[in-house]
């Protein structure tokens, strides 16, 4: 009875002894209630998610590097750079330092992967993870990002709506990306020639983008119409798809 809330429940029980089940509920709800601070639980959960997120991104990034190391185009270029820098010659030492062919092959593979990591800028979902992208830092830096976004919005309104300045290349690509409803990583993963096509067709203008969108939809319909898999699917939907009632005799 040292706790004030417990004493209140006890006094209420003395005044209302007939409410047995209510007293029973309050007693066990206090006995079995968790003693851990909710803030600590939230902090530990966010930290666990952040750690999982970071290592998951590292795994995806390493998978991308391992795949690029098997692509002849990138592997040949990386091998040529390694030879020019004399890195492959160091692996073939003689005398006491001589190693097995397997050890030499593994070291050469690591050298090629390191060169690919340094020379190729992987974008999109397989890009190199940054610690500031994980959930914990995103929450901590949210006030900064919010202020930055507000300042950028004010600058955009002042420059392009009030003063009527012309859009630069970055601003044009930003508007196109918004029309396409793509994230920054998705847009960055596009080829450079695709972005040049967007600029040539002036897709930052809403009317031009609507025309481009209709063209892409028509092209997709044509591809689907010519695709054998879609033909089989349409045949199945017509003959045996939903809405057809059949009886199968065993």
mmCIF file of C-alpha atoms in Angstrom:
data_model
loop_
_atom_site.group_PDB
_atom_site.id
_atom_site.type_symbol
_atom_site.label_atom_id
_atom_site.label_comp_id
_atom_site.label_asym_id
_atom_site.label_seq_id
_atom_site.Cartn_x
_atom_site.Cartn_y
_atom_site.Cartn_z
ATOM 1 C CA UNK A 1 0.000 0.000 0.000
ATOM 2 C CA UNK A 2 2.953 2.352 -0.384
ATOM 3 C CA UNK A 3 1.769 3.345 -3.868
ATOM 4 C CA UNK A 4 -0.846 6.130 -3.961
ATOM 5 C CA UNK A 5 -2.910 4.490 -6.727
ATOM 6 C CA UNK A 6 -2.916 1.171 -4.866
ATOM 7 C CA UNK A 7 -4.121 2.870 -1.689
ATOM 8 C CA UNK A 8 -6.988 4.466 -3.604
ATOM 9 C CA UNK A 9 -8.034 1.035 -4.910
ATOM 10 C CA UNK A 10 -7.803 -0.391 -1.392
ATOM 11 C CA UNK A 11 -9.924 2.391 0.096
ATOM 12 C CA UNK A 12 -12.481 1.937 -2.676
ATOM 13 C CA UNK A 13 -12.605 -1.800 -1.914
ATOM 14 C CA UNK A 14 -13.333 -1.089 1.740
ATOM 15 C CA UNK A 15 -16.140 1.269 0.763
ATOM 16 C CA UNK A 16 -17.566 -1.058 -1.935
ATOM 17 C CA UNK A 17 -16.871 -4.668 -0.900
ATOM 18 C CA UNK A 18 -19.686 -5.973 -3.169
ATOM 19 C CA UNK A 19 -17.686 -5.127 -6.339
ATOM 20 C CA UNK A 20 -15.561 -8.231 -6.063
ATOM 21 C CA UNK A 21 -14.685 -8.702 -9.726
ATOM 22 C CA UNK A 22 -13.659 -5.080 -10.153
ATOM 23 C CA UNK A 23 -11.204 -5.359 -7.244
ATOM 24 C CA UNK A 24 -9.945 -8.644 -8.629
ATOM 25 C CA UNK A 25 -9.296 -7.063 -12.038
ATOM 26 C CA UNK A 26 -7.498 -3.998 -10.655
ATOM 27 C CA UNK A 27 -5.292 -6.131 -8.429
ATOM 28 C CA UNK A 28 -3.995 -8.376 -11.204
ATOM 29 C CA UNK A 29 -3.807 -5.591 -13.760
ATOM 30 C CA UNK A 30 -1.331 -3.822 -11.476
ATOM 31 C CA UNK A 31 0.558 -7.017 -10.601
ATOM 32 C CA UNK A 32 0.963 -8.091 -14.215
ATOM 33 C CA UNK A 33 1.448 -4.654 -15.776
ATOM 34 C CA UNK A 34 4.853 -4.262 -17.492
ATOM 35 C CA UNK A 35 7.397 -2.326 -15.462
ATOM 36 C CA UNK A 36 9.486 -1.218 -18.471
ATOM 37 C CA UNK A 37 9.261 2.361 -19.709
ATOM 38 C CA UNK A 38 7.470 2.558 -23.051
ATOM 39 C CA UNK A 39 10.079 5.012 -24.345
ATOM 40 C CA UNK A 40 12.808 2.442 -23.795
ATOM 41 C CA UNK A 41 10.787 -0.182 -25.673
ATOM 42 C CA UNK A 42 10.316 2.197 -28.619
ATOM 43 C CA UNK A 43 14.007 3.126 -28.646
ATOM 44 C CA UNK A 44 15.137 -0.525 -28.593
ATOM 45 C CA UNK A 45 12.652 -1.382 -31.368
ATOM 46 C CA UNK A 46 13.865 1.476 -33.571
ATOM 47 C CA UNK A 47 17.499 0.484 -32.979
ATOM 48 C CA UNK A 48 16.771 -3.157 -33.846
ATOM 49 C CA UNK A 49 14.980 -2.154 -37.059
ATOM 50 C CA UNK A 50 17.853 0.180 -37.969
ATOM 51 C CA UNK A 51 20.486 -2.526 -37.469
ATOM 52 C CA UNK A 52 18.493 -5.011 -39.549
ATOM 53 C CA UNK A 53 17.927 -2.359 -42.221
ATOM 54 C CA UNK A 54 21.639 -1.495 -42.454
ATOM 55 C CA UNK A 55 22.864 -5.083 -42.727
ATOM 56 C CA UNK A 56 20.105 -5.907 -45.218
ATOM 57 C CA UNK A 57 21.277 -3.043 -47.436
ATOM 58 C CA UNK A 58 24.886 -4.222 -47.136
ATOM 59 C CA UNK A 59 23.807 -7.687 -48.222
ATOM 60 C CA UNK A 60 22.011 -6.280 -51.285
ATOM 61 C CA UNK A 61 25.026 -4.126 -52.138
ATOM 62 C CA UNK A 62 27.427 -7.098 -51.917
ATOM 63 C CA UNK A 63 25.082 -9.161 -54.095
ATOM 64 C CA UNK A 64 25.200 -6.418 -56.731
ATOM 65 C CA UNK A 65 29.026 -6.307 -56.608
ATOM 66 C CA UNK A 66 29.260 -10.107 -56.879
ATOM 67 C CA UNK A 67 26.942 -10.035 -59.893
ATOM 68 C CA UNK A 68 28.873 -7.244 -61.640
ATOM 69 C CA UNK A 69 32.081 -9.203 -61.092
ATOM 70 C CA UNK A 70 30.607 -11.964 -63.291
ATOM 71 C CA UNK A 71 29.568 -9.606 -66.121
ATOM 72 C CA UNK A 72 32.305 -9.816 -68.814
ATOM 73 C CA UNK A 73 32.119 -6.085 -69.645
ATOM 74 C CA UNK A 74 32.916 -4.933 -66.111
ATOM 75 C CA UNK A 75 35.206 -7.828 -65.255
ATOM 76 C CA UNK A 76 37.486 -7.207 -68.254
ATOM 77 C CA UNK A 77 37.705 -3.495 -67.461
ATOM 78 C CA UNK A 78 38.463 -4.163 -63.796
ATOM 79 C CA UNK A 79 41.102 -6.771 -64.686
ATOM 80 C CA UNK A 80 42.783 -4.325 -67.078
ATOM 81 C CA UNK A 81 42.879 -1.615 -64.402
ATOM 82 C CA UNK A 82 44.318 -4.090 -61.884
ATOM 83 C CA UNK A 83 47.092 -5.054 -64.344
ATOM 84 C CA UNK A 84 47.922 -1.408 -65.041
ATOM 85 C CA UNK A 85 48.220 -0.729 -61.319
ATOM 86 C CA UNK A 86 50.318 -3.866 -60.839
ATOM 87 C CA UNK A 87 47.898 -5.384 -58.343
ATOM 88 C CA UNK A 88 47.622 -8.768 -60.031
ATOM 89 C CA UNK A 89 51.382 -9.233 -60.231
ATOM 90 C CA UNK A 90 51.664 -9.033 -56.443
ATOM 91 C CA UNK A 91 49.451 -12.082 -56.023
ATOM 92 C CA UNK A 92 51.900 -14.327 -57.961
ATOM 93 C CA UNK A 93 54.853 -14.302 -55.585
ATOM 94 C CA UNK A 94 57.533 -16.991 -55.672
ATOM 95 C CA UNK A 95 59.816 -18.629 -53.147
ATOM 96 C CA UNK A 96 58.798 -18.910 -49.532
ATOM 97 C CA UNK A 97 55.807 -16.624 -50.030
ATOM 98 C CA UNK A 98 54.391 -18.766 -52.797
ATOM 99 C CA UNK A 99 50.726 -19.637 -52.304
ATOM 100 C CA UNK A 100 48.335 -22.140 -53.754
ATOM 101 C CA UNK A 101 46.358 -21.450 -56.927
ATOM 102 C CA UNK A 102 43.152 -21.303 -54.898
ATOM 103 C CA UNK A 103 44.515 -18.578 -52.597
ATOM 104 C CA UNK A 104 45.794 -16.582 -55.572
ATOM 105 C CA UNK A 105 42.426 -16.875 -57.339
ATOM 106 C CA UNK A 106 40.550 -15.711 -54.242
ATOM 107 C CA UNK A 107 42.849 -12.708 -53.799
ATOM 108 C CA UNK A 108 42.528 -11.740 -57.470
ATOM 109 C CA UNK A 109 38.741 -11.979 -57.135
ATOM 110 C CA UNK A 110 38.791 -9.609 -54.145
ATOM 111 C CA UNK A 111 41.003 -7.156 -56.069
ATOM 112 C CA UNK A 112 38.574 -7.136 -59.007
ATOM 113 C CA UNK A 113 35.594 -6.591 -56.677
ATOM 114 C CA UNK A 114 37.373 -3.714 -54.920
ATOM 115 C CA UNK A 115 38.046 -2.013 -58.252
ATOM 116 C CA UNK A 116 34.394 -2.440 -59.277
ATOM 117 C CA UNK A 117 33.302 -0.903 -55.942
ATOM 118 C CA UNK A 118 35.535 2.127 -56.493
ATOM 119 C CA UNK A 119 34.856 2.645 -60.211
ATOM 120 C CA UNK A 120 31.114 1.912 -60.527
ATOM 121 C CA UNK A 121 28.453 4.101 -58.963
ATOM 122 C CA UNK A 122 25.580 1.742 -58.179
ATOM 123 C CA UNK A 123 22.264 3.540 -57.812
ATOM 124 C CA UNK A 124 18.781 2.514 -56.841
ATOM 125 C CA UNK A 125 17.920 -0.242 -54.388
ATOM 126 C CA UNK A 126 21.408 -1.802 -54.587
ATOM 127 C CA UNK A 127 23.449 1.334 -53.910
ATOM 128 C CA UNK A 128 26.051 1.465 -51.168
ATOM 129 C CA UNK A 129 24.266 1.909 -47.822
ATOM 130 C CA UNK A 130 24.772 5.097 -45.845
ATOM 131 C CA UNK A 131 24.321 5.249 -42.107
ATOM 132 C CA UNK A 132 22.234 8.431 -42.402
ATOM 133 C CA UNK A 133 19.594 6.537 -44.402
ATOM 134 C CA UNK A 134 18.623 4.142 -41.620
ATOM 135 C CA UNK A 135 15.477 4.680 -39.569
ATOM 136 C CA UNK A 136 17.171 5.877 -36.370
ATOM 137 C CA UNK A 137 19.051 8.708 -38.073
ATOM 138 C CA UNK A 138 16.027 9.582 -40.201
ATOM 139 C CA UNK A 139 14.003 10.133 -37.017
ATOM 140 C CA UNK A 140 16.776 12.143 -35.349
ATOM 141 C CA UNK A 141 17.343 14.288 -38.449
ATOM 142 C CA UNK A 142 13.655 14.771 -39.236
ATOM 143 C CA UNK A 143 13.509 18.363 -37.841
ATOM 144 C CA UNK A 144 16.528 19.291 -39.984
ATOM 145 C CA UNK A 145 15.002 17.727 -43.115
ATOM 146 C CA UNK A 146 11.690 19.470 -42.408
ATOM 147 C CA UNK A 147 13.337 22.899 -42.108
ATOM 148 C CA UNK A 148 15.388 22.196 -45.220
ATOM 149 C CA UNK A 149 12.271 21.235 -47.185
ATOM 150 C CA UNK A 150 10.393 24.364 -46.052
ATOM 151 C CA UNK A 151 13.341 26.567 -47.062
ATOM 152 C CA UNK A 152 13.584 24.807 -50.438
ATOM 153 C CA UNK A 153 9.826 25.229 -51.030
ATOM 154 C CA UNK A 154 10.038 28.941 -50.286
ATOM 155 C CA UNK A 155 12.996 29.275 -52.668
ATOM 156 C CA UNK A 156 11.084 27.383 -55.403
ATOM 157 C CA UNK A 157 7.989 29.590 -55.050
ATOM 158 C CA UNK A 158 10.053 32.781 -55.028
ATOM 159 C CA UNK A 159 12.246 31.884 -58.027
ATOM 160 C CA UNK A 160 9.821 30.155 -60.386
ATOM 161 C CA UNK A 161 6.375 31.452 -59.412
ATOM 162 C CA UNK A 162 6.995 34.994 -58.233
ATOM 163 C CA UNK A 163 10.045 35.985 -60.308
ATOM 164 C CA UNK A 164 9.157 33.644 -63.209
ATOM 165 C CA UNK A 165 12.678 32.288 -63.797
ATOM 166 C CA UNK A 166 13.234 29.492 -66.300
ATOM 167 C CA UNK A 167 13.802 25.975 -65.008
ATOM 168 C CA UNK A 168 17.298 24.538 -64.995
ATOM 169 C CA UNK A 169 18.134 20.933 -65.889
ATOM 170 C CA UNK A 170 17.838 19.725 -62.288
ATOM 171 C CA UNK A 171 14.517 21.488 -61.821
ATOM 172 C CA UNK A 172 13.156 20.031 -65.062
ATOM 173 C CA UNK A 173 14.173 16.504 -64.058
ATOM 174 C CA UNK A 174 12.608 17.030 -60.629
ATOM 175 C CA UNK A 175 9.254 17.989 -62.185
ATOM 176 C CA UNK A 176 9.416 15.010 -64.562
ATOM 177 C CA UNK A 177 10.158 12.660 -61.665
ATOM 178 C CA UNK A 178 7.151 14.008 -59.755
ATOM 179 C CA UNK A 179 4.899 13.500 -62.787
ATOM 180 C CA UNK A 180 6.149 9.912 -63.069
ATOM 181 C CA UNK A 181 5.612 9.351 -59.331
ATOM 182 C CA UNK A 182 9.062 7.824 -58.925
ATOM 183 C CA UNK A 183 11.344 7.972 -55.903
ATOM 184 C CA UNK A 184 14.772 9.570 -56.184
ATOM 185 C CA UNK A 185 16.530 6.186 -56.160
ATOM 186 C CA UNK A 186 14.228 4.827 -58.878
ATOM 187 C CA UNK A 187 14.783 7.877 -61.062
ATOM 188 C CA UNK A 188 18.564 7.747 -60.537
ATOM 189 C CA UNK A 189 18.611 4.121 -61.708
ATOM 190 C CA UNK A 190 17.361 5.171 -65.169
ATOM 191 C CA UNK A 191 19.848 5.328 -68.022
ATOM 192 C CA UNK A 192 21.248 8.712 -69.052
ATOM 193 C CA UNK A 193 19.811 8.427 -72.546
ATOM 194 C CA UNK A 194 16.320 8.034 -71.055
ATOM 195 C CA UNK A 195 16.699 11.260 -69.108
ATOM 196 C CA UNK A 196 17.980 13.002 -72.248
ATOM 197 C CA UNK A 197 14.858 11.811 -74.071
ATOM 198 C CA UNK A 198 12.706 13.256 -71.297
ATOM 199 C CA UNK A 199 14.429 16.615 -71.690
ATOM 200 C CA UNK A 200 14.265 16.560 -75.486
ATOM 201 C CA UNK A 201 10.514 15.951 -75.355
ATOM 202 C CA UNK A 202 10.090 18.678 -72.713
ATOM 203 C CA UNK A 203 8.194 16.409 -70.364
ATOM 204 C CA UNK A 204 8.313 18.987 -67.566
ATOM 205 C CA UNK A 205 5.409 20.570 -69.441
ATOM 206 C CA UNK A 206 2.248 18.818 -68.249
ATOM 207 C CA UNK A 207 0.664 18.561 -71.725
ATOM 208 C CA UNK A 208 3.804 16.979 -73.203
ATOM 209 C CA UNK A 209 3.981 14.485 -70.349
ATOM 210 C CA UNK A 210 0.344 13.451 -70.837
ATOM 211 C CA UNK A 211 1.054 12.751 -74.529
ATOM 212 C CA UNK A 212 4.158 10.741 -73.590
ATOM 213 C CA UNK A 213 2.201 8.797 -70.972
ATOM 214 C CA UNK A 214 -0.491 7.831 -73.487
ATOM 215 C CA UNK A 215 2.180 6.703 -75.959
ATOM 216 C CA UNK A 216 3.796 4.507 -73.327
ATOM 217 C CA UNK A 217 0.449 2.980 -72.392
ATOM 218 C CA UNK A 218 -0.321 2.211 -76.049
ATOM 219 C CA UNK A 219 3.110 0.671 -76.547
ATOM 220 C CA UNK A 220 2.641 -1.466 -73.448
ATOM 221 C CA UNK A 221 -0.746 -2.672 -74.732
ATOM 222 C CA UNK A 222 0.839 -3.659 -78.061
ATOM 223 C CA UNK A 223 3.611 -5.592 -76.316
ATOM 224 C CA UNK A 224 1.086 -7.372 -74.116
ATOM 225 C CA UNK A 225 -1.034 -8.204 -77.161
ATOM 226 C CA UNK A 226 1.969 -9.784 -78.917
ATOM 227 C CA UNK A 227 3.309 -11.556 -75.831
ATOM 228 C CA UNK A 228 2.519 -15.323 -75.994
ATOM 229 C CA UNK A 229 2.138 -15.496 -72.213
ATOM 230 C CA UNK A 230 -0.578 -12.838 -72.217
ATOM 231 C CA UNK A 231 -2.311 -14.596 -75.121
ATOM 232 C CA UNK A 232 -2.424 -17.805 -73.104
ATOM 233 C CA UNK A 233 -3.679 -15.893 -70.069
ATOM 234 C CA UNK A 234 -6.502 -14.244 -72.056
ATOM 235 C CA UNK A 235 -7.451 -17.624 -73.543
ATOM 236 C CA UNK A 236 -7.568 -19.141 -70.090
ATOM 237 C CA UNK A 237 -9.676 -16.256 -68.725
ATOM 238 C CA UNK A 238 -12.099 -16.680 -71.622
ATOM 239 C CA UNK A 239 -12.425 -20.465 -71.451
ATOM 240 C CA UNK A 240 -11.612 -21.508 -67.886
ATOM 241 C CA UNK A 241 -11.269 -18.320 -65.855
ATOM 242 C CA UNK A 242 -13.551 -16.961 -63.108
ATOM 243 C CA UNK A 243 -17.267 -17.159 -63.833
ATOM 244 C CA UNK A 244 -17.246 -20.563 -65.542
ATOM 245 C CA UNK A 245 -18.918 -23.394 -63.634
ATOM 246 C CA UNK A 246 -17.650 -26.895 -64.422
ATOM 247 C CA UNK A 247 -18.321 -30.376 -63.046
ATOM 248 C CA UNK A 248 -15.483 -32.879 -63.083
ATOM 249 C CA UNK A 249 -16.349 -36.558 -62.853
ATOM 250 C CA UNK A 250 -13.830 -38.621 -60.938
#
